[in-house]
Amino acid sequence: MTYELYYWDGIPGRGEFVRLALEQAGADYVDVARTDGGMARMMAMMKNKTAGVAPLAPPFLRDGEFLVSHAANILLYLGNRLGLAPEDEAGRITAHGLQLTITDFVAEIHDTHHPIGVSLYYEDQKDEALRRAENFLEERLPKFLGYFERQLTKNSHRQVHALGGTLTYVDLSLFHLVEGLRYAFPGAMTAAEPDYPLLVALNAQVSHLPRIKAYLASERRLAFNEQGIFRHYPELDRS
Ligand SMILES: N[C@@H](CCC(=O)N[C@@H](CS)C(=O)NCC(=O)O)C(=O)O
């Protein structure tokens, strides 16, 4: 069965956390919104006109008759099916908890450029964005990165992993977090990275996984840009 991933075309965004898991597993999937007529299909599925629970926003995943929304929830669903999650229940729930922390972090990263309103332009909230980004870089970035670094410290021996001794979808998501933060805040990240050697090592380790390496070099991988979650506005960064 082919998995159907639904996410906005043109940005890596929250869809990328799911894409990385599907790619690493070599899963058969289609990025629906990037196909002919796919965007219209995605919009129709959010209109809530059919039986069952419609998603409010992408990403969502269709597996046959089953529809799963929210990036972390999709990864909980896919984790064992793709061999990218602990097999025991305690491990699965712990992985999900880490992924939900990533969800919280992603929302705060988004709010650095949209602190007032999701539907407003960045240009309409620049002053507030400056204050928000300053606070984010001062307090929230070290809080979240420090938390993940400590988690990696507990689990890393020869290889770096967030959980147990094997690769999970959490590792792939942490890779994407570091990629996105490097794009959005290159100055702040250059200064911060020496404090998070295991996150940096995990990022390199994931980038060398053969399937991830091939994916990153492919047309399936979308570049970061100023429409997505991770946006680079030099005025929000630190030099
Ligand atoms: N909690 C959801 C958030 C989904 C979400 O906010 N999706 C964004 C795109 S990244 C969206 O399309 N939002 C539209 C809206 O909130 O109106 C997740 O983690 O997947």
Short mmCIF file of C-alpha atoms and ligand atoms in Angstrom, two decimals:
data_model
loop_
_atom_site.label_atom_id
_atom_site.label_comp_id
_atom_site.label_asym_id
_atom_site.label_seq_id
_atom_site.Cartn_x
_atom_site.Cartn_y
_atom_site.Cartn_z
CA MET A 1 0.00 0.00 0.00
CA THR A 2 1.32 3.45 -0.94
CA TYR A 3 1.26 6.01 1.88
CA GLU A 4 -0.21 9.36 0.88
CA LEU A 5 1.46 12.34 2.55
CA TYR A 6 -0.51 15.58 2.41
CA TYR A 7 1.43 18.78 2.96
CA TRP A 8 1.76 22.21 1.31
CA ASP A 9 3.87 22.23 -1.82
CA GLY A 10 6.89 24.55 -1.85
CA ILE A 11 8.11 24.33 1.75
CA PRO A 12 9.74 21.56 3.81
CA GLY A 13 7.73 22.72 6.85
CA ARG A 14 6.20 20.23 9.24
CA GLY A 15 5.80 17.75 6.42
CA GLU A 16 9.55 17.25 6.39
CA PHE A 17 9.52 15.43 9.74
CA VAL A 18 7.31 12.79 8.14
CA ARG A 19 9.13 12.78 4.79
CA LEU A 20 12.46 12.02 6.47
CA ALA A 21 11.00 8.94 8.18
CA LEU A 22 9.39 7.69 4.95
CA GLU A 23 12.62 8.28 3.03
CA GLN A 24 14.87 6.59 5.58
CA ALA A 25 12.60 3.54 5.60
CA GLY A 26 12.50 3.40 1.80
CA ALA A 27 8.70 3.48 2.08
CA ASP A 28 6.44 3.72 -0.91
CA TYR A 29 4.77 7.14 -0.62
CA VAL A 30 3.39 9.97 -2.70
CA ASP A 31 3.64 13.64 -1.77
CA VAL A 32 0.10 14.33 -2.88
CA ALA A 33 0.05 18.14 -3.06
CA ARG A 34 3.03 18.03 -5.41
CA THR A 35 1.17 15.91 -7.97
CA ASP A 36 -1.27 17.12 -10.65
CA GLY A 37 -4.54 18.06 -8.96
CA GLY A 38 -3.05 17.11 -5.59
CA MET A 39 -3.52 20.48 -3.93
CA ALA A 40 -7.24 20.41 -4.71
CA ARG A 41 -7.49 16.90 -3.25
CA MET A 42 -5.74 18.03 -0.09
CA MET A 43 -8.02 21.05 0.32
CA ALA A 44 -11.11 18.89 -0.25
CA MET A 45 -10.02 16.51 2.50
CA MET A 46 -9.82 19.37 4.99
CA LYS A 47 -13.36 20.53 4.25
CA ASN A 48 -14.86 18.02 6.66
CA LYS A 49 -17.68 17.03 4.32
CA THR A 50 -17.22 13.29 4.49
CA ALA A 51 -17.66 10.82 7.33
CA GLY A 52 -14.89 10.60 9.92
CA VAL A 53 -12.63 13.26 11.37
CA ALA A 54 -11.12 15.66 8.85
CA PRO A 55 -7.76 17.25 9.61
CA LEU A 56 -7.70 20.98 10.40
CA ALA A 57 -4.29 21.49 8.81
CA PRO A 58 -1.56 19.52 7.07
CA PRO A 59 0.55 17.47 7.47
CA PHE A 60 -1.71 14.42 7.41
CA LEU A 61 -1.19 10.92 6.12
CA ARG A 62 -3.57 8.49 4.47
CA ASP A 63 -2.88 4.79 4.78
CA GLY A 64 -5.74 3.08 2.97
CA GLU A 65 -8.89 4.06 4.79
CA PHE A 66 -6.98 5.44 7.76
CA LEU A 67 -6.26 9.15 8.08
CA VAL A 68 -3.74 10.44 10.64
CA SER A 69 -3.14 14.13 11.37
CA HIS A 70 -0.40 16.05 13.22
CA ALA A 71 3.28 15.40 12.51
CA ALA A 72 4.01 13.77 15.87
CA ASN A 73 0.90 11.59 15.68
CA ILE A 74 1.79 10.49 12.14
CA LEU A 75 5.25 9.51 13.36
CA LEU A 76 3.74 7.60 16.28
CA TYR A 77 1.61 5.73 13.74
CA LEU A 78 4.47 5.10 11.32
CA GLY A 79 7.24 4.49 13.82
CA ASN A 80 6.89 0.74 14.24
CA ARG A 81 5.61 0.16 10.72
CA LEU A 82 8.80 1.72 9.36
CA GLY A 83 11.15 0.22 11.94
CA LEU A 84 11.99 3.65 13.31
CA ALA A 85 10.62 3.45 16.85
CA PRO A 86 11.26 1.37 19.98
CA GLU A 87 9.23 -1.83 19.95
CA ASP A 88 8.03 -1.71 23.55
CA GLU A 89 5.18 0.52 24.63
CA ALA A 90 7.23 2.52 27.14
CA GLY A 91 9.79 3.28 24.44
CA ARG A 92 7.10 4.24 21.95
CA ILE A 93 5.44 6.64 24.35
CA THR A 94 8.80 8.13 25.33
CA ALA A 95 9.64 8.69 21.66
CA HIS A 96 6.25 10.33 21.18
CA GLY A 97 6.91 12.60 24.17
CA LEU A 98 10.20 13.75 22.65
CA GLN A 99 8.46 14.34 19.32
CA LEU A 100 5.75 16.41 21.02
CA THR A 101 8.52 18.51 22.57
CA ILE A 102 9.83 19.03 19.04
CA THR A 103 6.28 20.09 18.05
CA ASP A 104 6.29 22.70 20.83
CA PHE A 105 9.71 23.95 19.77
CA VAL A 106 8.63 24.20 16.13
CA ALA A 107 5.65 26.34 17.15
CA GLU A 108 7.98 28.71 19.01
CA ILE A 109 10.36 28.85 16.04
CA HIS A 110 7.40 29.75 13.81
CA ASP A 111 6.29 32.45 16.23
CA THR A 112 9.62 34.29 15.98
CA HIS A 113 8.44 35.62 12.59
CA HIS A 114 4.69 35.45 13.30
CA PRO A 115 4.28 36.44 16.96
CA ILE A 116 0.94 38.24 16.52
CA GLY A 117 -1.08 36.50 13.81
CA VAL A 118 -0.65 33.50 11.54
CA SER A 119 -2.77 35.18 8.85
CA LEU A 120 -0.84 38.48 8.95
CA TYR A 121 2.24 39.18 6.85
CA TYR A 122 5.64 39.23 8.54
CA GLU A 123 5.93 42.86 7.45
CA ASP A 124 2.87 43.66 9.57
CA GLN A 125 4.45 42.30 12.75
CA LYS A 126 8.12 43.09 12.36
CA ASP A 127 8.52 45.03 15.60
CA GLU A 128 6.93 42.28 17.64
CA ALA A 129 8.95 39.67 15.73
CA LEU A 130 12.16 41.44 16.71
CA ARG A 131 11.25 41.27 20.39
CA ARG A 132 10.06 37.69 20.12
CA ALA A 133 13.18 36.51 18.27
CA GLU A 134 15.45 38.23 20.76
CA ASN A 135 13.75 36.44 23.64
CA PHE A 136 13.70 33.18 21.68
CA LEU A 137 17.45 33.28 21.02
CA GLU A 138 18.25 34.35 24.56
CA GLU A 139 16.07 31.90 26.47
CA ARG A 140 14.10 29.37 24.42
CA LEU A 141 16.74 28.17 21.96
CA PRO A 142 19.20 27.20 24.74
CA LYS A 143 16.38 25.69 26.80
CA PHE A 144 15.22 23.33 24.03
CA LEU A 145 18.64 22.56 22.55
CA GLY A 146 20.05 21.94 26.04
CA TYR A 147 17.18 19.55 26.77
CA PHE A 148 17.80 17.52 23.59
CA GLU A 149 21.57 17.56 24.13
CA ARG A 150 21.11 16.07 27.62
CA GLN A 151 18.85 13.38 26.18
CA LEU A 152 21.50 12.50 23.59
CA THR A 153 24.17 12.39 26.31
CA LYS A 154 22.22 9.68 28.11
CA ASN A 155 21.98 7.45 25.05
CA SER A 156 25.05 7.98 22.93
CA HIS A 157 27.98 5.65 22.85
CA ARG A 158 29.67 4.98 19.52
CA GLN A 159 26.64 6.34 17.67
CA VAL A 160 24.49 9.29 18.70
CA HIS A 161 20.81 8.54 19.33
CA ALA A 162 17.97 10.10 21.27
CA LEU A 163 16.59 6.75 22.42
CA GLY A 164 18.17 3.37 23.02
CA GLY A 165 20.94 2.28 20.72
CA THR A 166 19.23 2.57 17.36
CA LEU A 167 17.96 5.15 14.92
CA THR A 168 14.43 6.42 15.54
CA TYR A 169 12.25 9.03 13.88
CA VAL A 170 13.21 11.37 16.75
CA ASP A 171 16.83 11.35 15.52
CA LEU A 172 15.64 12.25 12.02
CA SER A 173 13.51 15.08 13.39
CA LEU A 174 16.42 16.44 15.45
CA PHE A 175 18.47 16.45 12.23
CA HIS A 176 15.80 18.58 10.57
CA LEU A 177 15.57 20.95 13.55
CA VAL A 178 19.28 21.70 13.37
CA GLU A 179 19.11 22.12 9.57
CA GLY A 180 16.20 24.53 9.89
CA LEU A 181 17.75 26.54 12.70
CA ARG A 182 21.00 26.85 10.77
CA TYR A 183 19.03 28.27 7.86
CA ALA A 184 16.92 30.64 9.94
CA PHE A 185 19.51 31.83 12.45
CA PRO A 186 22.99 31.20 11.00
CA GLY A 187 24.67 33.73 13.26
CA ALA A 188 23.06 32.50 16.46
CA MET A 189 23.63 28.87 15.55
CA THR A 190 27.31 29.40 14.72
CA ALA A 191 27.73 30.85 18.19
CA ALA A 192 25.58 28.21 19.91
CA GLU A 193 26.71 24.98 18.26
CA PRO A 194 29.87 24.41 20.36
CA ASP A 195 27.51 24.02 23.36
CA TYR A 196 25.65 21.15 21.65
CA PRO A 197 28.29 18.78 20.27
CA LEU A 198 26.01 15.73 20.23
CA LEU A 199 23.22 17.48 18.34
CA VAL A 200 25.84 18.58 15.81
CA ALA A 201 27.25 15.04 15.62
CA LEU A 202 23.76 13.55 15.21
CA ASN A 203 23.05 16.00 12.40
CA ALA A 204 26.20 14.87 10.56
CA GLN A 205 25.48 11.21 11.27
CA VAL A 206 21.95 11.42 9.82
CA SER A 207 23.12 13.39 6.79
CA HIS A 208 25.43 10.47 5.92
CA LEU A 209 22.77 7.77 6.07
CA PRO A 210 22.70 6.48 2.47
CA ARG A 211 18.96 6.93 1.95
CA ILE A 212 18.90 10.37 3.58
CA LYS A 213 21.94 11.43 1.58
CA ALA A 214 20.23 10.36 -1.65
CA TYR A 215 17.00 12.10 -0.60
CA LEU A 216 18.79 15.37 0.24
CA ALA A 217 20.35 15.39 -3.23
CA SER A 218 17.04 14.61 -4.94
CA GLU A 219 14.28 16.86 -6.28
CA ARG A 220 11.98 15.51 -3.61
CA ARG A 221 13.83 17.62 -1.05
CA LEU A 222 12.48 21.18 -0.94
CA ALA A 223 14.76 24.08 -0.07
CA PHE A 224 14.08 26.25 2.96
CA ASN A 225 12.55 29.60 2.05
CA GLU A 226 10.65 32.55 3.51
CA GLN A 227 7.23 30.88 3.24
CA GLY A 228 7.89 28.09 5.71
CA ILE A 229 8.51 27.51 9.40
CA PHE A 230 12.25 28.14 9.26
CA ARG A 231 12.66 31.57 7.64
CA HIS A 232 15.81 33.60 7.37
CA TYR A 233 15.27 37.25 8.19
CA PRO A 234 18.74 38.68 8.94
CA GLU A 235 17.29 41.30 11.27
CA LEU A 236 15.97 38.55 13.59
CA ASP A 237 19.32 36.76 13.80
CA ARG A 238 22.39 37.53 15.86
CA SER A 239 25.63 38.35 14.11
N1 LIG B 1 0.06 20.43 15.36
C1 LIG B 1 0.10 20.33 13.94
C2 LIG B 1 0.22 21.71 13.34
C3 LIG B 1 -0.20 21.74 11.90
C4 LIG B 1 -0.01 23.13 11.31
O1 LIG B 1 0.02 24.15 12.02
N2 LIG B 1 0.14 23.14 10.00
C5 LIG B 1 0.40 24.40 9.31
C6 LIG B 1 1.42 24.23 8.22
S1 LIG B 1 3.01 23.77 8.90
C7 LIG B 1 -0.87 24.89 8.67
O2 LIG B 1 -1.19 24.56 7.55
N3 LIG B 1 -1.62 25.71 9.40
C8 LIG B 1 -2.84 26.29 8.89
C9 LIG B 1 -3.64 26.89 10.01
O3 LIG B 1 -3.30 26.68 11.17
O4 LIG B 1 -4.61 27.57 9.69
C10 LIG B 1 1.31 19.44 13.54
O5 LIG B 1 2.28 19.41 14.30
O6 LIG B 1 1.26 18.78 12.50
#
